[in-house]
mmCIF file of C-alpha atoms and ligand atoms in Angstrom:
data_model
loop_
_atom_site.group_PDB
_atom_site.id
_atom_site.type_symbol
_atom_site.label_atom_id
_atom_site.label_comp_id
_atom_site.label_asym_id
_atom_site.label_seq_id
_atom_site.Cartn_x
_atom_site.Cartn_y
_atom_site.Cartn_z
ATOM 1 C CA MET A 6 -112.065 20.636 139.417
ATOM 2 C CA SER A 7 -109.500 20.295 142.213
ATOM 3 C CA SER A 8 -108.746 23.607 143.895
ATOM 4 C CA THR A 9 -105.554 25.552 143.108
ATOM 5 C CA ASP A 10 -105.058 26.355 146.796
ATOM 6 C CA GLN A 11 -103.384 22.906 147.134
ATOM 7 C CA VAL A 12 -105.421 21.941 150.219
ATOM 8 C CA HIS A 13 -109.143 21.941 149.369
ATOM 9 C CA ASN A 14 -110.951 19.244 147.280
ATOM 10 C CA GLN A 15 -107.661 17.867 145.984
ATOM 11 C CA ARG A 16 -109.264 14.576 144.883
ATOM 12 C CA ILE A 17 -112.647 15.859 143.710
ATOM 13 C CA ALA A 18 -112.831 15.359 139.946
ATOM 14 C CA GLY A 19 -116.195 17.045 139.425
ATOM 15 C CA VAL A 20 -119.258 18.522 141.122
ATOM 16 C CA ARG A 21 -122.663 18.717 139.410
ATOM 17 C CA PRO A 22 -125.929 20.265 140.638
ATOM 18 C CA MET A 23 -128.400 17.856 142.219
ATOM 19 C CA VAL A 24 -132.180 18.226 142.251
ATOM 20 C CA SER A 25 -133.499 18.976 145.743
ATOM 21 C CA PRO A 26 -135.807 16.529 147.542
ATOM 22 C CA ALA A 27 -138.568 19.173 147.613
ATOM 23 C CA LEU A 28 -138.275 19.771 143.861
ATOM 24 C CA LEU A 29 -138.402 16.061 143.030
ATOM 25 C CA ARG A 30 -141.404 15.489 145.279
ATOM 26 C CA ASP A 31 -143.094 18.510 143.648
ATOM 27 C CA GLU A 32 -142.454 17.084 140.160
ATOM 28 C CA LEU A 33 -143.565 13.589 141.157
ATOM 29 C CA PRO A 34 -146.012 13.968 144.047
ATOM 30 C CA LEU A 35 -147.407 11.132 146.111
ATOM 31 C CA THR A 36 -151.139 10.904 145.360
ATOM 32 C CA ASP A 37 -153.765 10.621 148.103
ATOM 33 C CA ALA A 38 -154.334 7.004 147.055
ATOM 34 C CA GLY A 39 -150.582 6.302 147.195
ATOM 35 C CA ARG A 40 -150.345 7.913 150.623
ATOM 36 C CA ALA A 41 -153.176 5.692 151.858
ATOM 37 C CA VAL A 42 -151.311 2.577 150.630
ATOM 38 C CA VAL A 43 -148.137 3.683 152.452
ATOM 39 C CA VAL A 44 -149.912 4.567 155.712
ATOM 40 C CA GLN A 45 -152.025 1.398 155.791
ATOM 41 C CA SER A 46 -149.177 -0.940 154.839
ATOM 42 C CA ARG A 47 -146.728 0.571 157.334
ATOM 43 C CA THR A 48 -149.323 -0.126 160.030
ATOM 44 C CA ALA A 49 -149.901 -3.644 158.689
ATOM 45 C CA VAL A 50 -146.162 -4.434 158.635
ATOM 46 C CA THR A 51 -145.764 -3.099 162.181
ATOM 47 C CA ARG A 52 -148.674 -5.240 163.379
ATOM 48 C CA VAL A 53 -147.100 -8.348 161.808
ATOM 49 C CA LEU A 54 -143.758 -7.519 163.465
ATOM 50 C CA ASP A 55 -145.500 -7.060 166.822
ATOM 51 C CA GLY A 56 -147.456 -10.332 166.495
ATOM 52 C CA ALA A 57 -150.782 -8.451 166.500
ATOM 53 C CA ASP A 58 -151.402 -9.770 162.965
ATOM 54 C CA ASP A 59 -150.613 -13.474 162.476
ATOM 55 C CA ARG A 60 -149.770 -13.166 158.769
ATOM 56 C CA LEU A 61 -146.247 -13.602 157.416
ATOM 57 C CA LEU A 62 -144.463 -10.547 156.021
ATOM 58 C CA VAL A 63 -143.048 -11.427 152.597
ATOM 59 C CA VAL A 64 -140.611 -8.971 151.002
ATOM 60 C CA VAL A 65 -140.225 -10.251 147.468
ATOM 61 C CA GLY A 66 -138.897 -8.843 144.223
ATOM 62 C CA PRO A 67 -135.768 -8.364 142.136
ATOM 63 C CA CYS A 68 -132.319 -8.133 143.666
ATOM 64 C CA SER A 69 -132.123 -4.751 141.922
ATOM 65 C CA VAL A 70 -134.244 -2.764 139.495
ATOM 66 C CA HIS A 71 -132.274 -1.959 136.340
ATOM 67 C CA ASP A 72 -135.212 -1.630 133.935
ATOM 68 C CA PRO A 73 -138.286 0.176 135.328
ATOM 69 C CA ALA A 74 -140.576 -1.361 132.675
ATOM 70 C CA ALA A 75 -139.685 -4.902 133.772
ATOM 71 C CA GLY A 76 -139.991 -3.831 137.418
ATOM 72 C CA LEU A 77 -143.502 -2.546 136.762
ATOM 73 C CA GLU A 78 -144.520 -5.693 134.905
ATOM 74 C CA TYR A 79 -143.319 -7.731 137.880
ATOM 75 C CA ALA A 80 -145.290 -5.407 140.200
ATOM 76 C CA ARG A 81 -148.504 -5.961 138.206
ATOM 77 C CA ARG A 82 -148.153 -9.731 138.588
ATOM 78 C CA LEU A 83 -147.248 -9.460 142.270
ATOM 79 C CA ALA A 84 -150.180 -7.114 143.013
ATOM 80 C CA ALA A 85 -152.601 -9.774 141.738
ATOM 81 C CA LEU A 86 -150.864 -12.572 143.690
ATOM 82 C CA SER A 87 -150.727 -10.443 146.823
ATOM 83 C CA ALA A 88 -154.493 -9.812 146.619
ATOM 84 C CA GLU A 89 -155.105 -13.560 146.234
ATOM 85 C CA LEU A 90 -153.011 -14.391 149.334
ATOM 86 C CA SER A 91 -153.778 -11.340 151.477
ATOM 87 C CA GLU A 92 -155.492 -13.281 154.267
ATOM 88 C CA ASP A 93 -152.237 -15.054 155.062
ATOM 89 C CA LEU A 94 -149.397 -12.958 153.652
ATOM 90 C CA CYS A 95 -148.534 -9.288 154.028
ATOM 91 C CA VAL A 96 -146.673 -8.784 150.742
ATOM 92 C CA VAL A 97 -144.228 -5.922 150.162
ATOM 93 C CA MET A 98 -142.409 -5.663 146.831
ATOM 94 C CA ARG A 99 -138.622 -5.510 147.075
ATOM 95 C CA VAL A 100 -137.741 -2.464 144.930
ATOM 96 C CA TYR A 101 -134.005 -1.943 145.413
ATOM 97 C CA PHE A 102 -132.322 1.004 143.717
ATOM 98 C CA GLU A 103 -129.057 1.164 145.702
ATOM 99 C CA LYS A 104 -126.573 -1.742 145.634
ATOM 100 C CA PRO A 105 -123.772 -2.013 148.196
ATOM 101 C CA ARG A 106 -120.831 -3.681 146.428
ATOM 102 C CA THR A 107 -118.230 -5.985 147.957
ATOM 103 C CA THR A 108 -115.610 -4.185 145.887
ATOM 104 C CA LEU A 109 -116.762 -2.583 142.633
ATOM 105 C CA GLY A 110 -119.720 -2.905 140.297
ATOM 106 C CA TRP A 111 -122.880 -1.172 139.087
ATOM 107 C CA LYS A 112 -124.321 0.610 142.144
ATOM 108 C CA GLY A 113 -127.942 0.656 141.106
ATOM 109 C CA LEU A 114 -130.515 2.642 139.165
ATOM 110 C CA ILE A 115 -130.195 5.849 141.190
ATOM 111 C CA ASN A 116 -126.408 5.995 140.771
ATOM 112 C CA ASP A 117 -126.232 4.983 137.100
ATOM 113 C CA PRO A 118 -129.715 4.770 135.529
ATOM 114 C CA ASN A 119 -128.423 4.504 131.964
ATOM 115 C CA LEU A 120 -126.237 1.494 132.877
ATOM 116 C CA ASP A 121 -123.336 3.017 130.984
ATOM 117 C CA GLY A 122 -121.164 4.802 133.530
ATOM 118 C CA SER A 123 -122.725 8.207 132.786
ATOM 119 C CA PHE A 124 -123.949 8.480 136.424
ATOM 120 C CA ASP A 125 -127.005 10.657 135.713
ATOM 121 C CA VAL A 126 -128.084 10.684 139.357
ATOM 122 C CA ASN A 127 -130.842 13.279 138.809
ATOM 123 C CA HIS A 128 -132.399 11.022 136.170
ATOM 124 C CA GLY A 129 -131.884 8.029 138.474
ATOM 125 C CA LEU A 130 -133.776 9.711 141.303
ATOM 126 C CA ARG A 131 -136.620 10.627 138.924
ATOM 127 C CA ALA A 132 -136.793 7.117 137.453
ATOM 128 C CA ALA A 133 -136.773 5.559 140.921
ATOM 129 C CA ARG A 134 -139.472 7.818 142.326
ATOM 130 C CA ALA A 135 -141.653 7.464 139.215
ATOM 131 C CA LEU A 136 -141.512 3.656 139.481
ATOM 132 C CA LEU A 137 -142.312 3.738 143.205
ATOM 133 C CA LEU A 138 -145.393 5.869 142.492
ATOM 134 C CA ASP A 139 -146.475 3.529 139.671
ATOM 135 C CA ILE A 140 -146.196 0.523 141.975
ATOM 136 C CA LEU A 141 -148.155 2.243 144.742
ATOM 137 C CA ALA A 142 -150.867 3.030 142.167
ATOM 138 C CA LEU A 143 -151.345 -0.746 141.885
ATOM 139 C CA GLY A 144 -152.060 -0.837 145.623
ATOM 140 C CA LEU A 145 -148.762 -2.664 146.280
ATOM 141 C CA PRO A 146 -146.456 -1.447 149.099
ATOM 142 C CA VAL A 147 -142.722 -1.201 148.457
ATOM 143 C CA GLY A 148 -139.531 -2.001 150.368
ATOM 144 C CA CYS A 149 -136.123 -0.404 149.649
ATOM 145 C CA GLU A 150 -132.605 -0.710 150.984
ATOM 146 C CA PHE A 151 -131.320 2.650 152.209
ATOM 147 C CA LEU A 152 -127.629 2.974 151.441
ATOM 148 C CA ASP A 153 -126.772 6.597 150.759
ATOM 149 C CA PRO A 154 -127.815 8.693 153.777
ATOM 150 C CA ILE A 155 -129.230 11.474 151.555
ATOM 151 C CA THR A 156 -131.410 9.307 149.296
ATOM 152 C CA PRO A 157 -134.298 8.727 151.748
ATOM 153 C CA GLN A 158 -135.287 12.396 151.503
ATOM 154 C CA TYR A 159 -136.175 11.746 147.850
ATOM 155 C CA ILE A 160 -138.156 8.518 148.158
ATOM 156 C CA ALA A 161 -138.859 7.499 151.772
ATOM 157 C CA ASP A 162 -142.401 8.913 151.755
ATOM 158 C CA THR A 163 -143.319 6.110 149.313
ATOM 159 C CA VAL A 164 -141.652 3.271 151.249
ATOM 160 C CA SER A 165 -143.456 0.955 153.705
ATOM 161 C CA TRP A 166 -140.526 -1.177 154.835
ATOM 162 C CA GLY A 167 -136.796 -0.480 154.623
ATOM 163 C CA SER A 168 -133.573 -2.400 154.995
ATOM 164 C CA ILE A 169 -130.007 -1.786 156.055
ATOM 165 C CA GLY A 170 -127.678 -4.253 154.373
ATOM 166 C CA ALA A 171 -125.029 -6.576 155.780
ATOM 167 C CA ARG A 172 -122.197 -4.241 154.798
ATOM 168 C CA THR A 173 -123.613 -1.178 156.587
ATOM 169 C CA ALA A 174 -125.323 -2.630 159.677
ATOM 170 C CA GLN A 175 -122.381 -1.599 161.853
ATOM 171 C CA SER A 176 -122.246 1.922 160.465
ATOM 172 C CA GLN A 177 -123.244 4.608 162.934
ATOM 173 C CA VAL A 178 -124.408 6.775 160.033
ATOM 174 C CA HIS A 179 -126.953 4.095 159.024
ATOM 175 C CA ARG A 180 -128.083 3.390 162.580
ATOM 176 C CA GLN A 181 -128.736 7.114 163.068
ATOM 177 C CA LEU A 182 -130.573 7.207 159.758
ATOM 178 C CA CYS A 183 -132.839 4.329 160.871
ATOM 179 C CA SER A 184 -133.670 6.182 164.077
ATOM 180 C CA GLY A 185 -135.372 8.890 162.028
ATOM 181 C CA LEU A 186 -136.998 6.849 159.257
ATOM 182 C CA SER A 187 -140.787 6.695 159.275
ATOM 183 C CA MET A 188 -141.173 2.987 158.480
ATOM 184 C CA PRO A 189 -140.040 -0.347 160.010
ATOM 185 C CA ILE A 190 -136.453 -1.230 159.049
ATOM 186 C CA GLY A 191 -134.890 -4.694 158.820
ATOM 187 C CA ILE A 192 -131.161 -4.775 159.636
ATOM 188 C CA LYS A 193 -129.001 -7.647 158.426
ATOM 189 C CA ASN A 194 -126.339 -9.707 160.164
ATOM 190 C CA SER A 195 -122.840 -9.073 158.817
ATOM 191 C CA THR A 196 -121.468 -10.865 155.760
ATOM 192 C CA GLU A 197 -119.257 -12.882 158.153
ATOM 193 C CA GLY A 198 -122.313 -13.947 160.191
ATOM 194 C CA ASP A 199 -122.128 -11.567 163.149
ATOM 195 C CA VAL A 200 -125.741 -11.435 164.389
ATOM 196 C CA GLN A 201 -124.844 -9.288 167.407
ATOM 197 C CA ALA A 202 -123.960 -6.478 164.981
ATOM 198 C CA ALA A 203 -127.581 -6.462 163.799
ATOM 199 C CA VAL A 204 -128.950 -6.699 167.352
ATOM 200 C CA ASP A 205 -126.732 -3.762 168.361
ATOM 201 C CA ALA A 206 -127.974 -1.811 165.331
ATOM 202 C CA VAL A 207 -131.638 -2.434 166.254
ATOM 203 C CA LYS A 208 -130.870 -1.206 169.786
ATOM 204 C CA ALA A 209 -129.024 1.897 168.549
ATOM 205 C CA ALA A 210 -131.744 2.745 166.010
ATOM 206 C CA ALA A 211 -134.452 2.572 168.689
ATOM 207 C CA SER A 212 -132.790 5.477 170.460
ATOM 208 C CA SER A 213 -132.846 9.191 169.603
ATOM 209 C CA HIS A 214 -129.846 10.730 167.805
ATOM 210 C CA VAL A 215 -128.565 14.086 166.603
ATOM 211 C CA PHE A 216 -126.593 14.133 163.336
ATOM 212 C CA PRO A 217 -125.973 16.133 160.162
ATOM 213 C CA GLY A 218 -128.235 15.694 157.158
ATOM 214 C CA VAL A 219 -129.801 17.476 154.216
ATOM 215 C CA THR A 220 -133.162 19.279 154.332
ATOM 216 C CA ASP A 221 -135.964 19.093 151.770
ATOM 217 C CA ASP A 222 -134.396 22.111 150.084
ATOM 218 C CA GLY A 223 -130.987 20.423 149.926
ATOM 219 C CA LEU A 224 -129.351 22.481 152.677
ATOM 220 C CA ALA A 225 -127.095 21.102 155.384
ATOM 221 C CA ALA A 226 -128.901 20.825 158.719
ATOM 222 C CA ILE A 227 -128.658 19.167 162.112
ATOM 223 C CA PHE A 228 -131.399 16.574 162.554
ATOM 224 C CA SER A 229 -132.750 15.313 165.891
ATOM 225 C CA THR A 230 -134.624 11.998 165.767
ATOM 226 C CA SER A 231 -136.981 10.327 168.208
ATOM 227 C CA GLY A 232 -135.819 6.720 167.599
ATOM 228 C CA ASN A 233 -137.399 3.896 165.618
ATOM 229 C CA PRO A 234 -139.032 1.136 167.714
ATOM 230 C CA ASP A 235 -139.915 -0.926 164.616
ATOM 231 C CA CYS A 236 -136.426 -2.080 163.591
ATOM 232 C CA HIS A 237 -135.717 -5.807 163.526
ATOM 233 C CA VAL A 238 -133.007 -8.316 162.610
ATOM 234 C CA ILE A 239 -132.776 -10.006 159.210
ATOM 235 C CA LEU A 240 -130.913 -13.328 159.233
ATOM 236 C CA ARG A 241 -129.247 -13.479 155.796
ATOM 237 C CA GLY A 242 -126.702 -16.256 156.346
ATOM 238 C CA SER A 243 -123.031 -15.511 155.769
ATOM 239 C CA SER A 244 -119.796 -16.606 154.187
ATOM 240 C CA ALA A 245 -119.826 -19.362 156.855
ATOM 241 C CA GLY A 246 -123.201 -20.749 155.697
ATOM 242 C CA PRO A 247 -126.920 -20.424 156.425
ATOM 243 C CA ASN A 248 -128.488 -19.174 159.668
ATOM 244 C CA TYR A 249 -132.210 -19.694 159.088
ATOM 245 C CA ASP A 250 -132.394 -22.936 161.097
ATOM 246 C CA ARG A 251 -134.430 -23.088 164.276
ATOM 247 C CA ALA A 252 -131.377 -23.004 166.577
ATOM 248 C CA SER A 253 -129.999 -19.849 164.905
ATOM 249 C CA VAL A 254 -133.395 -18.177 165.199
ATOM 250 C CA GLU A 255 -133.683 -19.134 168.886
ATOM 251 C CA HIS A 256 -130.159 -17.852 169.483
ATOM 252 C CA THR A 257 -131.060 -14.520 167.868
ATOM 253 C CA LEU A 258 -134.288 -14.234 169.872
ATOM 254 C CA ALA A 259 -132.262 -14.805 173.062
ATOM 255 C CA ARG A 260 -129.820 -12.060 172.078
ATOM 256 C CA LEU A 261 -132.710 -9.679 171.365
ATOM 257 C CA ASP A 262 -134.252 -10.529 174.727
ATOM 258 C CA SER A 263 -130.938 -9.847 176.508
ATOM 259 C CA ALA A 264 -130.825 -6.459 174.803
ATOM 260 C CA GLY A 265 -134.401 -5.683 175.944
ATOM 261 C CA LEU A 266 -135.675 -5.806 172.351
ATOM 262 C CA PRO A 267 -138.790 -7.490 170.904
ATOM 263 C CA GLY A 268 -138.289 -11.118 169.843
ATOM 264 C CA ARG A 269 -138.842 -11.264 166.083
ATOM 265 C CA VAL A 270 -136.729 -11.939 163.016
ATOM 266 C CA ILE A 271 -137.026 -11.943 159.261
ATOM 267 C CA VAL A 272 -135.235 -14.650 157.286
ATOM 268 C CA ASP A 273 -133.589 -13.703 154.001
ATOM 269 C CA GLY A 274 -133.913 -16.773 151.774
ATOM 270 C CA SER A 275 -131.219 -15.480 149.410
ATOM 271 C CA HIS A 276 -127.593 -14.344 149.978
ATOM 272 C CA GLY A 277 -125.737 -16.465 152.561
ATOM 273 C CA ASN A 278 -128.853 -18.569 153.246
ATOM 274 C CA SER A 279 -128.883 -19.930 149.706
ATOM 275 C CA GLY A 280 -125.234 -19.447 148.772
ATOM 276 C CA LYS A 281 -126.590 -16.977 146.178
ATOM 277 C CA ASP A 282 -128.048 -19.956 144.291
ATOM 278 C CA HIS A 283 -131.599 -18.985 143.318
ATOM 279 C CA LEU A 284 -132.548 -22.659 142.996
ATOM 280 C CA ARG A 285 -132.021 -23.012 146.768
ATOM 281 C CA GLN A 286 -134.375 -20.202 147.819
ATOM 282 C CA PRO A 287 -137.485 -22.447 147.514
ATOM 283 C CA THR A 288 -135.769 -24.941 149.876
ATOM 284 C CA VAL A 289 -135.320 -22.193 152.488
ATOM 285 C CA ALA A 290 -138.932 -21.084 152.013
ATOM 286 C CA ALA A 291 -140.205 -24.669 152.298
ATOM 287 C CA ASP A 292 -138.294 -25.147 155.563
ATOM 288 C CA ILE A 293 -139.750 -21.934 157.005
ATOM 289 C CA ALA A 294 -143.241 -22.916 155.777
ATOM 290 C CA ALA A 295 -142.999 -26.306 157.507
ATOM 291 C CA ARG A 296 -141.881 -24.655 160.737
ATOM 292 C CA LEU A 297 -144.666 -22.065 160.595
ATOM 293 C CA ALA A 298 -147.229 -24.801 159.976
ATOM 294 C CA ALA A 299 -145.822 -26.564 163.048
ATOM 295 C CA GLY A 300 -146.515 -23.435 165.105
ATOM 296 C CA GLU A 301 -143.178 -21.535 165.112
ATOM 297 C CA ARG A 302 -143.659 -17.781 165.702
ATOM 298 C CA GLY A 303 -140.239 -16.085 166.009
ATOM 299 C CA VAL A 304 -139.870 -15.794 162.239
ATOM 300 C CA VAL A 305 -142.303 -13.037 161.299
ATOM 301 C CA GLY A 306 -141.148 -12.498 157.734
ATOM 302 C CA LEU A 307 -139.295 -13.856 154.744
ATOM 303 C CA MET A 308 -137.293 -12.031 152.088
ATOM 304 C CA LEU A 309 -136.990 -13.567 148.633
ATOM 305 C CA GLU A 310 -135.190 -12.430 145.490
ATOM 306 C CA SER A 311 -137.423 -13.003 142.498
ATOM 307 C CA PHE A 312 -137.848 -11.575 139.010
ATOM 308 C CA LEU A 313 -139.661 -12.403 135.790
ATOM 309 C CA VAL A 314 -136.894 -14.661 134.444
ATOM 310 C CA PRO A 315 -134.844 -16.962 136.716
ATOM 311 C CA GLY A 316 -131.104 -16.593 137.302
ATOM 312 C CA ARG A 317 -128.844 -13.653 136.576
ATOM 313 C CA GLN A 318 -126.883 -12.144 133.707
ATOM 314 C CA GLU A 319 -123.662 -10.178 133.472
ATOM 315 C CA LEU A 320 -124.055 -6.432 132.898
ATOM 316 C CA THR A 321 -121.536 -4.793 130.608
ATOM 317 C CA LEU A 322 -121.776 -1.020 131.005
ATOM 318 C CA GLY A 323 -122.959 0.627 127.796
ATOM 319 C CA GLU A 324 -124.504 -2.581 126.454
ATOM 320 C CA ALA A 325 -127.870 -2.567 128.212
ATOM 321 C CA ALA A 326 -129.684 -3.088 124.899
ATOM 322 C CA SER A 327 -128.411 -6.666 124.742
ATOM 323 C CA LEU A 328 -129.756 -7.656 128.194
ATOM 324 C CA THR A 329 -132.431 -10.338 128.613
ATOM 325 C CA TYR A 330 -135.692 -8.637 129.637
ATOM 326 C CA GLY A 331 -136.775 -9.325 133.230
ATOM 327 C CA GLN A 332 -133.591 -11.062 134.428
ATOM 328 C CA SER A 333 -131.412 -9.783 137.293
ATOM 329 C CA VAL A 334 -128.096 -8.036 136.607
ATOM 330 C CA THR A 335 -127.011 -8.445 140.241
ATOM 331 C CA ASP A 336 -127.767 -11.571 142.336
ATOM 332 C CA ALA A 337 -129.631 -14.536 140.832
ATOM 333 C CA CYS A 338 -133.409 -14.505 141.387
ATOM 334 C CA MET A 339 -136.165 -17.123 141.394
ATOM 335 C CA GLY A 340 -138.326 -16.888 138.282
ATOM 336 C CA TRP A 341 -141.986 -15.864 138.388
ATOM 337 C CA ASP A 342 -143.573 -19.329 138.177
ATOM 338 C CA VAL A 343 -141.536 -20.671 141.098
ATOM 339 C CA THR A 344 -142.319 -17.499 143.062
ATOM 340 C CA VAL A 345 -146.058 -18.110 142.684
ATOM 341 C CA SER A 346 -145.859 -21.624 144.074
ATOM 342 C CA VAL A 347 -143.488 -20.584 146.905
ATOM 343 C CA LEU A 348 -145.848 -17.798 148.034
ATOM 344 C CA ARG A 349 -148.906 -20.075 147.810
ATOM 345 C CA ASP A 350 -147.134 -22.680 149.980
ATOM 346 C CA LEU A 351 -146.189 -20.031 152.548
ATOM 347 C CA ALA A 352 -149.794 -18.803 152.669
ATOM 348 C CA ALA A 353 -151.049 -22.349 153.190
ATOM 349 C CA ALA A 354 -148.586 -22.798 156.076
ATOM 350 C CA VAL A 355 -149.813 -19.616 157.782
ATOM 351 C CA ALA A 356 -153.439 -20.717 157.326
ATOM 352 C CA SER A 357 -152.635 -24.121 158.809
ATOM 353 C CA ARG A 358 -150.890 -22.546 161.827
ATOM 354 C CA ARG A 359 -153.941 -20.319 162.367
ATOM 355 C CA ALA A 360 -156.341 -23.247 162.113
ATOM 356 C CA ASP A 361 -154.291 -25.251 164.647
ATOM 357 C CA SER A 362 -154.116 -22.338 167.023
ATOM 358 C CA LEU A 363 -157.891 -21.754 166.783
ATOM 359 C CA SER A 364 -158.665 -25.440 167.361
ATOM 360 C CA GLY A 365 -156.219 -25.473 170.323
ATOM 361 C CA ALA A 366 -158.019 -22.469 171.807
ATOM 362 C CA ARG A 367 -161.397 -24.250 171.726
HETATM 363 O O1 LIG B 423 -127.637 -8.238 146.948
HETATM 364 C C1 LIG B 423 -126.740 -7.885 146.257
HETATM 365 C C2 LIG B 423 -125.347 -8.279 146.408
HETATM 366 O O2 LIG B 423 -125.209 -9.461 147.103
HETATM 367 C C3 LIG B 423 -124.561 -7.196 147.071
HETATM 368 O O3 LIG B 423 -124.879 -5.981 146.490
HETATM 369 C C4 LIG B 423 -123.065 -7.487 146.931
HETATM 370 O O4 LIG B 423 -122.802 -7.762 145.634
HETATM 371 P P1 LIG B 423 -121.321 -8.021 145.079
HETATM 372 O O5 LIG B 423 -120.635 -8.937 146.037
HETATM 373 O O6 LIG B 423 -121.579 -8.657 143.746
HETATM 374 O O7 LIG B 423 -120.655 -6.701 144.964
HETATM 375 C C1 LIG B 424 -127.291 -6.326 149.386
HETATM 376 C C2 LIG B 424 -128.225 -7.126 149.845
HETATM 377 O O1 LIG B 424 -128.068 -8.046 150.781
HETATM 378 P P1 LIG B 424 -126.919 -8.175 151.872
HETATM 379 O O2 LIG B 424 -126.764 -6.820 152.477
HETATM 380 O O3 LIG B 424 -127.496 -9.185 152.794
HETATM 381 O O4 LIG B 424 -125.707 -8.650 151.166
HETATM 382 C C3 LIG B 424 -129.590 -7.115 149.289
HETATM 383 O O5 LIG B 424 -130.516 -7.621 149.933
HETATM 384 O O6 LIG B 424 -129.716 -6.599 148.196
#
């Protein structure tokens, strides 16, 4: 595929046509009911972030979706649990289709939906959007990480909360992207533990930007954004250890204040905060629950990695048929039963904080 002119596309091995965002949305339209879920949940998440709603935001679900059927089964269970706990928790399902890799590895359902190195991106986009619509049909809002700057055009209308990962928080391309996204976005501290990088990203994303992008019809265009005031820091721990403790949260709130930004953070109970050990996520959640029950307010949300079956398994490309159903092929996840008790304990902590605050106000 490389050009014979010896200067152009010398390392491009192939170019294939890609469905346009408009065509995909036409094939798989957002229903009126789905739109209502997105609009209402974006407002609810924003109110939690602003402290206007005293519930805890809980972004919970698999590290990555590799099997839409298992993702949908998880969503059915979570929709019922979310309804049970809705007075105290604002639940968003983590539905991640794009995986940023430290070096190499499977990059997620959009990039390689057949899990075999065939990279059928058009099929990946269809599978991702179809699952998002199915989850919204259950009344459950979804949260995605945005990694490729073009992907949001295909799915962002279905997303109520977004994330920028630890490896891209310092990227200007991603900060610009956030400034134009229609939902609140959590931005993570770096893998080495640099929280200022996330604070700087929240500040940059709140501002307007002008940058190149792709239109609904797949044409290059220059986009102007108005800035996103609903971005916030996610403390995800680091290679140096956890950062969900009270002092780290206070330190982050002080940095946000110095930058003229609202004081709120989400804690990621996985990744550096649990050393990627799924058995430690409930310990993080229990610590946050105890602090909430004691009246702490800076932590407005918690992210948890959870799937039907606990732990993780190795993915060998081309051998998806031998995978255990409902178990992560990326980072280890809490299993469903543990997830239920963790979410119930978090809800009880929020209810207790509310009761204390009401009795204090009397
Ligand atoms: O959340 C997922 C992973 O931690 C992230 O994609 C990095 O994974 P890797 O270090 O296995 O590449
Ligand atoms: C990649 C992720 O996390 P981080 O960016 O914190 O490593 C994730 O949440 O899937």
